[in-house]
GROMACS .gro file of C-alpha atoms in nm:
model
  353
    1MET     CA    1   5.913   8.145   3.229
    2ALA     CA    2   5.851   7.843   3.053
    3ILE     CA    3   5.671   7.991   2.714
    4ASP     CA    4   5.622   7.843   2.401
    5PRO     CA    5   5.805   8.078   2.172
    6LYS     CA    6   5.581   7.913   1.861
    7THR     CA    7   5.252   8.072   2.045
    8PRO     CA    8   5.079   8.312   1.786
    9GLN     CA    9   5.115   8.659   1.848
   10PRO     CA   10   4.753   8.796   1.836
   11PRO     CA   11   4.729   9.079   1.604
   12GLY     CA   12   4.774   9.458   1.765
   13LEU     CA   13   4.830   9.348   2.107
   14VAL     CA   14   5.184   9.517   2.172
   15PHE     CA   15   5.256   9.707   2.494
   16ALA     CA   16   5.490   9.963   2.514
   17HIS     CA   17   5.828   9.801   2.691
   18ARG     CA   18   6.209   9.832   2.768
   19THR     CA   19   6.463   9.625   2.782
   20TYR     CA   20   6.788   9.621   3.080
   21GLY     CA   21   7.018   9.373   3.084
   22ARG     CA   22   6.803   9.030   3.143
   23SER     CA   23   6.518   9.208   3.263
   24HIS     CA   24   6.199   9.357   3.071
   25MET     CA   25   5.985   9.683   3.193
   26VAL     CA   26   5.623   9.651   3.039
   27HIS     CA   27   5.401   9.963   3.038
   28ALA     CA   28   5.065   9.816   3.085
   29ASP     CA   29   4.801   9.748   3.363
   30CYS     CA   30   4.886   9.386   3.491
   31PHE     CA   31   4.519   9.302   3.527
   32GLN     CA   32   4.524   9.335   3.122
   33TRP     CA   33   4.852   9.189   3.071
   34LEU     CA   34   4.825   8.917   3.272
   35ARG     CA   35   4.517   8.762   3.082
   36GLN     CA   36   4.738   8.756   2.756
   37VAL     CA   37   5.005   8.527   2.980
   38PRO     CA   38   5.007   8.124   2.878
   39ASP     CA   39   4.893   7.921   3.193
   40ASN     CA   40   5.157   7.741   3.405
   41SER     CA   41   5.432   7.996   3.302
   42ILE     CA   42   5.524   8.241   3.547
   43ASP     CA   43   5.807   8.103   3.805
   44ALA     CA   44   5.788   8.375   4.087
   45VAL     CA   45   5.607   8.698   4.210
   46VAL     CA   46   5.784   8.957   4.410
   47THR     CA   47   5.541   9.279   4.457
   48ASP     CA   48   5.452   9.545   4.654
   49PRO     CA   49   5.056   9.622   4.556
   50PRO     CA   50   4.891   9.914   4.544
   51TYR     CA   51   4.658  10.015   4.805
   52GLY     CA   52   4.517  10.371   4.694
   53VAL     CA   53   4.713  10.698   4.665
   54ARG     CA   54   4.550  10.963   4.939
   55GLU     CA   55   4.897  10.959   5.161
   56TYR     CA   56   5.073  11.036   4.844
   57GLU     CA   57   4.938  11.356   4.766
   58THR     CA   58   5.113  11.667   4.810
   59ARG     CA   59   4.887  11.809   5.055
   60GLU     CA   60   4.914  11.488   5.287
   61LEU     CA   61   5.293  11.481   5.204
   62GLU     CA   62   5.305  11.862   5.398
   63GLN     CA   63   5.149  11.760   5.699
   64ARG     CA   64   5.375  11.432   5.744
   65PRO     CA   65   5.693  11.515   5.953
   66CYS     CA   66   5.956  11.605   5.715
   67GLY     CA   67   5.742  11.555   5.428
   68LYS     CA   68   5.743  11.123   5.454
   69THR     CA   69   5.463  10.940   5.359
   70GLY     CA   70   5.270  10.655   5.547
   71ILE     CA   71   5.292  10.300   5.399
   72TRP     CA   72   4.992  10.202   5.268
   73ARG     CA   73   4.711  10.269   5.044
   74ILE     CA   74   4.368  10.141   4.896
   75PRO     CA   75   4.274  10.067   4.533
   76PRO     CA   76   4.185  10.413   4.417
   77SER     CA   77   4.057  10.270   4.060
   78PHE     CA   78   3.965   9.915   3.960
   79ASP     CA   79   3.736   9.779   3.687
   80GLY     CA   80   3.679  10.171   3.580
   81ASN     CA   81   3.511  10.273   3.909
   82SER     CA   82   3.715  10.523   4.124
   83ARG     CA   83   3.706  10.514   4.527
   84ALA     CA   84   3.847  10.744   4.758
   85PRO     CA   85   4.170  10.630   4.957
   86LEU     CA   86   4.179  10.658   5.348
   87PRO     CA   87   4.448  10.778   5.521
   88ARG     CA   88   4.651  10.541   5.710
   89PHE     CA   89   4.520  10.384   6.054
   90THR     CA   90   4.144  10.499   5.947
   91ALA     CA   91   3.900  10.202   6.033
   92LEU     CA   92   3.769  10.027   5.723
   93ASP     CA   93   3.383   9.997   5.694
   94ASP     CA   94   3.209   9.736   5.523
   95GLY     CA   95   3.206   9.869   5.172
   96GLU     CA   96   3.555   9.939   5.200
   97ARG     CA   97   3.674   9.637   5.323
   98LYS     CA   98   3.482   9.456   5.043
   99THR     CA   99   3.656   9.695   4.793
  100VAL     CA  100   4.006   9.590   4.904
  101GLN     CA  101   3.831   9.246   4.934
  102HIS     CA  102   3.734   9.256   4.550
  103PHE     CA  103   4.078   9.393   4.419
  104PHE     CA  104   4.287   9.103   4.567
  105HIS     CA  105   4.036   8.853   4.469
  106GLU     CA  106   4.012   8.933   4.134
  107TRP     CA  107   4.388   9.013   4.092
  108VAL     CA  108   4.475   8.638   4.212
  109THR     CA  109   4.182   8.492   4.021
  110ILE     CA  110   4.348   8.614   3.733
  111LEU     CA  111   4.706   8.533   3.866
  112LEU     CA  112   4.672   8.160   3.988
  113PRO     CA  113   4.631   8.010   3.649
  114LYS     CA  114   4.936   8.157   3.542
  115LEU     CA  115   5.154   8.022   3.811
  116LYS     CA  116   5.351   7.711   3.766
  117PRO     CA  117   5.262   7.461   4.023
  118GLY     CA  118   5.453   7.552   4.307
  119ALA     CA  119   5.549   7.912   4.200
  120HIS     CA  120   5.591   8.119   4.527
  121VAL     CA  121   5.401   8.487   4.594
  122PHE     CA  122   5.565   8.759   4.802
  123VAL     CA  123   5.314   9.023   4.871
  124ALA     CA  124   5.406   9.331   5.041
  125CYS     CA  125   5.165   9.452   5.331
  126ASN     CA  126   5.112   9.594   5.683
  127ALA     CA  127   4.989   9.499   6.020
  128PHE     CA  128   4.690   9.734   5.981
  129MET     CA  129   4.612   9.540   5.640
  130SER     CA  130   4.736   9.220   5.614
  131GLN     CA  131   4.453   8.967   5.747
  132LEU     CA  132   4.237   9.147   5.495
  133VAL     CA  133   4.468   9.128   5.220
  134PHE     CA  134   4.611   8.786   5.312
  135SER     CA  135   4.271   8.621   5.375
  136SER     CA  136   4.153   8.754   5.010
  137LEU     CA  137   4.456   8.568   4.828
  138MET     CA  138   4.368   8.255   5.010
  139GLU     CA  139   4.003   8.247   4.936
  140GLY     CA  140   4.141   8.331   4.569
  141GLY     CA  141   4.343   8.016   4.564
  142LEU     CA  142   4.669   8.088   4.668
  143GLU     CA  143   4.822   7.845   4.948
  144PHE     CA  144   4.939   8.091   5.273
  145ARG     CA  145   5.292   7.977   5.350
  146THR     CA  146   5.401   8.203   5.629
  147GLN     CA  147   5.485   8.586   5.707
  148ILE     CA  148   5.809   8.742   5.639
  149ILE     CA  149   5.870   8.976   5.917
  150ARG     CA  150   6.086   9.290   5.813
  151LEU     CA  151   6.210   9.429   6.114
  152ILE     CA  152   6.185   9.828   6.042
  153GLN     CA  153   6.192  10.097   6.315
  154THR     CA  154   6.085  10.408   6.090
  155LEU     CA  155   5.691  10.317   6.072
  156ARG     CA  156   5.444  10.553   6.259
  157GLY     CA  157   5.222  10.481   6.591
  158GLY     CA  158   5.281  10.543   6.908
  159ASN     CA  159   5.132  10.878   6.944
  160ARG     CA  160   4.973  11.035   7.240
  161PRO     CA  161   4.595  11.082   7.152
  162LYS     CA  162   4.522  11.351   6.951
  163LEU     CA  163   4.424  11.724   7.155
  164GLY     CA  164   4.488  11.483   7.473
  165GLU     CA  165   4.874  11.468   7.476
  166GLN     CA  166   4.897  11.685   7.816
  167GLU     CA  167   4.606  11.520   7.957
  168PHE     CA  168   4.677  11.153   7.872
  169PRO     CA  169   5.069  11.208   7.863
  170ASP     CA  170   5.127  10.819   7.950
  171VAL     CA  171   4.866  10.683   7.647
  172CYS     CA  172   4.927  10.592   7.303
  173SER     CA  173   4.692  10.567   7.053
  174LEU     CA  174   4.832  10.262   6.887
  175PRO     CA  175   5.192  10.067   6.903
  176ARG     CA  176   5.473  10.219   6.766
  177GLY     CA  177   5.496  10.032   6.447
  178SER     CA  178   5.832   9.809   6.402
  179TYR     CA  179   5.772   9.587   6.146
  180GLU     CA  180   5.659   9.513   5.779
  181PRO     CA  181   5.476   9.164   5.709
  182TRP     CA  182   5.533   9.029   5.367
  183GLY     CA  183   5.289   8.721   5.279
  184LEU     CA  184   5.473   8.434   5.149
  185PHE     CA  185   5.170   8.232   4.938
  186ARG     CA  186   5.247   7.948   4.684
  187LYS     CA  187   5.044   7.779   4.406
  188PRO     CA  188   4.949   7.427   4.557
  189LEU     CA  189   5.155   7.174   4.441
  190PRO     CA  190   4.926   6.919   4.217
  191LYS     CA  191   4.766   6.632   4.409
  192GLY     CA  192   5.012   6.348   4.500
  193VAL     CA  193   5.324   6.551   4.349
  194THR     CA  194   5.579   6.612   4.583
  195LEU     CA  195   5.836   6.892   4.648
  196ARG     CA  196   6.110   6.684   4.494
  197GLN     CA  197   5.913   6.595   4.183
  198CYS     CA  198   5.787   6.973   4.164
  199LEU     CA  199   6.106   7.083   4.169
  200ARG     CA  200   6.254   6.846   3.890
  201ASP     CA  201   5.942   6.948   3.676
  202HIS     CA  202   5.875   7.297   3.730
  203GLY     CA  203   6.190   7.412   3.891
  204THR     CA  204   5.941   7.579   4.192
  205GLY     CA  205   5.791   7.468   4.531
  206GLY     CA  206   6.059   7.547   4.776
  207LEU     CA  207   6.291   7.862   4.836
  208ARG     CA  208   6.666   7.908   4.768
  209ARG     CA  209   6.901   7.896   5.053
  210ARG     CA  210   7.119   8.209   5.128
  211MET     CA  211   7.417   8.242   4.973
  212ASP     CA  212   7.614   8.093   5.271
  213GLY     CA  213   7.413   7.816   5.268
  214LYS     CA  214   7.194   7.895   5.566
  215PRO     CA  215   6.800   7.869   5.517
  216PHE     CA  216   6.591   8.156   5.447
  217PHE     CA  217   6.446   8.304   5.730
  218ASP     CA  218   6.109   8.448   5.782
  219VAL     CA  219   6.243   8.767   5.994
  220ILE     CA  220   6.484   9.025   5.792
  221PRO     CA  221   6.633   9.289   5.988
  222SER     CA  222   6.596   9.585   5.760
  223GLU     CA  223   6.700   9.958   5.743
  224ARG     CA  224   6.489  10.246   5.599
  225THR     CA  225   6.570  10.291   5.235
  226PRO     CA  226   6.875  10.483   5.222
  227ARG     CA  227   6.908  10.836   5.094
  228ARG     CA  228   7.108  10.740   4.793
  229GLU     CA  229   6.840  10.506   4.667
  230ARG     CA  230   6.530  10.737   4.718
  231HIS     CA  231   6.746  10.985   4.523
  232ILE     CA  232   6.744  10.730   4.231
  233ALA     CA  233   6.409  10.640   4.251
  234ASN     CA  234   6.163  10.879   4.416
  235HIS     CA  235   5.893  10.674   4.528
  236PRO     CA  236   5.703  10.693   4.830
  237SER     CA  237   5.714  10.315   4.886
  238LEU     CA  238   6.054  10.228   4.778
  239LYS     CA  239   6.204   9.926   4.943
  240PRO     CA  240   6.585   9.891   5.005
  241GLN     CA  241   6.794   9.676   4.802
  242SER     CA  242   6.937   9.509   5.081
  243LEU     CA  243   6.579   9.369   5.140
  244MET     CA  244   6.451   9.337   4.798
  245ARG     CA  245   6.778   9.116   4.667
  246GLN     CA  246   6.712   8.891   4.951
  247LEU     CA  247   6.380   8.835   4.875
  248VAL     CA  248   6.434   8.799   4.503
  249TRP     CA  249   6.714   8.594   4.557
  250SER     CA  250   6.486   8.349   4.740
  251ALA     CA  251   6.206   8.355   4.515
  252LEU     CA  252   6.376   8.081   4.249
  253PRO     CA  253   6.511   7.790   4.419
  254LEU     CA  254   6.735   7.652   4.168
  255GLY     CA  255   6.852   8.022   4.084
  256LYS     CA  256   6.654   7.947   3.710
  257GLY     CA  257   6.345   8.122   3.568
  258THR     CA  258   6.204   8.458   3.605
  259VAL     CA  259   6.094   8.706   3.870
  260LEU     CA  260   5.757   8.884   3.765
  261ASP     CA  261   5.636   9.197   3.955
  262PRO     CA  262   5.289   9.332   3.857
  263PHE     CA  263   5.299   9.617   4.018
  264MET     CA  264   5.652   9.734   3.958
  265GLY     CA  265   5.675  10.105   4.061
  266SER     CA  266   6.006  10.235   4.072
  267GLY     CA  267   6.191   9.887   3.975
  268SER     CA  268   6.331   9.812   4.290
  269THR     CA  269   6.212   9.417   4.251
  270ILE     CA  270   6.398   9.446   3.893
  271ALA     CA  271   6.696   9.624   4.016
  272ALA     CA  272   6.752   9.343   4.273
  273ALA     CA  273   6.704   9.080   4.007
  274GLU     CA  274   6.945   9.219   3.788
  275ALA     CA  275   7.181   9.207   4.123
  276VAL     CA  276   7.134   8.832   4.186
  277GLY     CA  277   7.160   8.762   3.788
  278TYR     CA  278   6.794   8.666   3.760
  279ARG     CA  279   6.559   8.727   3.462
  280SER     CA  280   6.265   8.935   3.569
  281ILE     CA  281   5.972   9.110   3.406
  282GLY     CA  282   5.817   9.418   3.556
  283VAL     CA  283   5.490   9.563   3.489
  284GLU     CA  284   5.382   9.915   3.563
  285ARG     CA  285   5.019  10.120   3.461
  286HIS     CA  286   5.151  10.473   3.563
  287SER     CA  287   5.305  10.634   3.302
  288ASP     CA  288   5.548  10.874   3.567
  289TYR     CA  289   5.687  10.556   3.740
  290TYR     CA  290   5.693  10.334   3.447
  291GLU     CA  291   5.963  10.616   3.283
  292LEU     CA  292   6.110  10.657   3.636
  293ALA     CA  293   6.198  10.263   3.673
  294GLY     CA  294   6.387  10.277   3.319
  295GLU     CA  295   6.604  10.564   3.450
  296ALA     CA  296   6.596  10.388   3.845
  297VAL     CA  297   6.686  10.024   3.730
  298PRO     CA  298   7.045  10.039   3.627
  299LYS     CA  299   7.143  10.287   3.910
  300LEU     CA  300   7.001  10.086   4.179
  301HIS     CA  301   7.135   9.754   3.997
  302ALA     CA  302   7.462   9.926   4.030
  303LEU     CA  303   7.478   9.968   4.416
  304PRO     CA  304   7.699   9.738   4.598
  305SER     CA  305   7.516   9.391   4.720
  306HIS     CA  306   7.491   9.438   5.067
  307GLY     CA  307   7.254   9.218   5.281
  308LEU     CA  308   7.336   8.916   5.066
  309THR     CA  309   7.576   8.683   5.290
  310GLY     CA  310   7.794   8.579   5.027
  311LYS     CA  311   7.917   8.592   4.653
  312LEU     CA  312   7.712   8.515   4.363
  313PRO     CA  313   7.750   8.177   4.262
  314PRO     CA  314   7.916   8.072   3.947
  315HIS     CA  315   7.569   8.022   3.713
  316ASN     CA  316   7.490   8.362   3.817
  317ARG     CA  317   7.838   8.523   3.759
  318GLN     CA  318   7.821   8.333   3.402
  319ALA     CA  319   7.463   8.515   3.337
  320GLN     CA  320   7.660   8.880   3.406
  321LEU     CA  321   7.934   8.737   3.145
  322GLU     CA  322   7.687   8.653   2.881
  323LEU     CA  323   7.549   9.016   2.915
  324GLU     CA  324   7.905   9.146   2.889
  325ALA     CA  325   7.941   8.931   2.590
  326GLY     CA  326   7.619   9.014   2.400
  327VAL     CA  327   7.441   8.733   2.442
  328PRO     CA  328   7.058   8.790   2.369
  329VAL     CA  329   6.799   8.795   2.640
  330ASP     CA  330   6.585   8.475   2.685
  331PRO     CA  331   6.379   8.495   2.372
  332VAL     CA  332   6.110   8.334   2.543
  333ALA     CA  333   6.061   8.582   2.802
  334HIS     CA  334   6.090   8.862   2.504
  335HIS     CA  335   5.814   8.667   2.354
  336LEU     CA  336   5.579   8.716   2.653
  337VAL     CA  337   5.649   9.077   2.685
  338VAL     CA  338   5.620   9.156   2.334
  339THR     CA  339   5.294   8.965   2.273
  340SER     CA  340   5.112   8.975   2.567
  341ALA     CA  341   4.988   9.305   2.497
  342ILE     CA  342   4.686   9.563   2.467
  343ASP     CA  343   4.652   9.917   2.507
  344ALA     CA  344   4.837  10.046   2.825
  345GLY     CA  345   4.732  10.409   2.825
  346CYS     CA  346   4.507  10.616   3.031
  347ASP     CA  347   4.461  10.713   3.433
  348ARG     CA  348   4.732  10.532   3.595
  349ALA     CA  349   4.776  10.458   3.985
  350PRO     CA  350   5.086  10.452   4.135
  351ALA     CA  351   5.191  10.072   4.222
  352GLY     CA  352   5.455   9.960   4.508
  353GLY     CA  353   5.838  10.026   4.520
   0.00000   0.00000   0.00000
């Protein structure tokens, strides 16, 4: 992030935070935290936002086969108001749709001015909610670029009609879910500014090619999050490092800058950034997950770099050498973390993994 280190420090505005390698983890509500961030300062966002928590409650988990949860949630609280989330695949009424729209519209309204021109935003979703979520982000000013499809064969759906399995054995209520959509958005380039100029001026606007020199693809064959990763980070929506490292790698076209995850969860985005040699900032409001991320990020980061199609280029290896030599973390990013602060206490809702 290109933050002016001379920006005055507001009195009393200090969030709890910790540092690991080139990354910062902040215990805060991202809505409050983002309001303190200077405009035109965020290079990229990679995140799995919260949609609610009912499917993560013990009673719901016990009803799942093997105790596994679903993949989407609805905001349980926002602006001081509590709302009951719905089970997966339940149809939303008008009020519930407005709740989701309001949540994401408010978030993008705060986020948009903080992004550098051309900064990309990767948002995890699912087939049932994607149209609603993505349209809210576009209405808030982000430019929709494409969907990134994570091919994954472990999602639910495809069941026979409840209580009608014997009567209608050849019917399924919904298709078997076999993919997870990620919305790819971008802050619009200023009028008359080309991608080439945006890359020169801000280091943003494009996506980084894969390590083997091929373009970044919008379909990524994936896997269920490996058991060893789930043992490290016991978060209901934990994404595998093999996926996250590819997404994070592509987010900074020149390999420079800082990746932000405003809904850090257990820290999978932060661990992925460490693995590819990027700086990152993760913001998490839920105390339990903030503590979990502090423990999980070093362990997830240490896992083999599978899924990256090549070795880290020289300047990313240099980043690791700097760490080993004790070179301080970017003081600009540190300034942002330490001074962008309001009390981060109270009731926390789980974010994405």
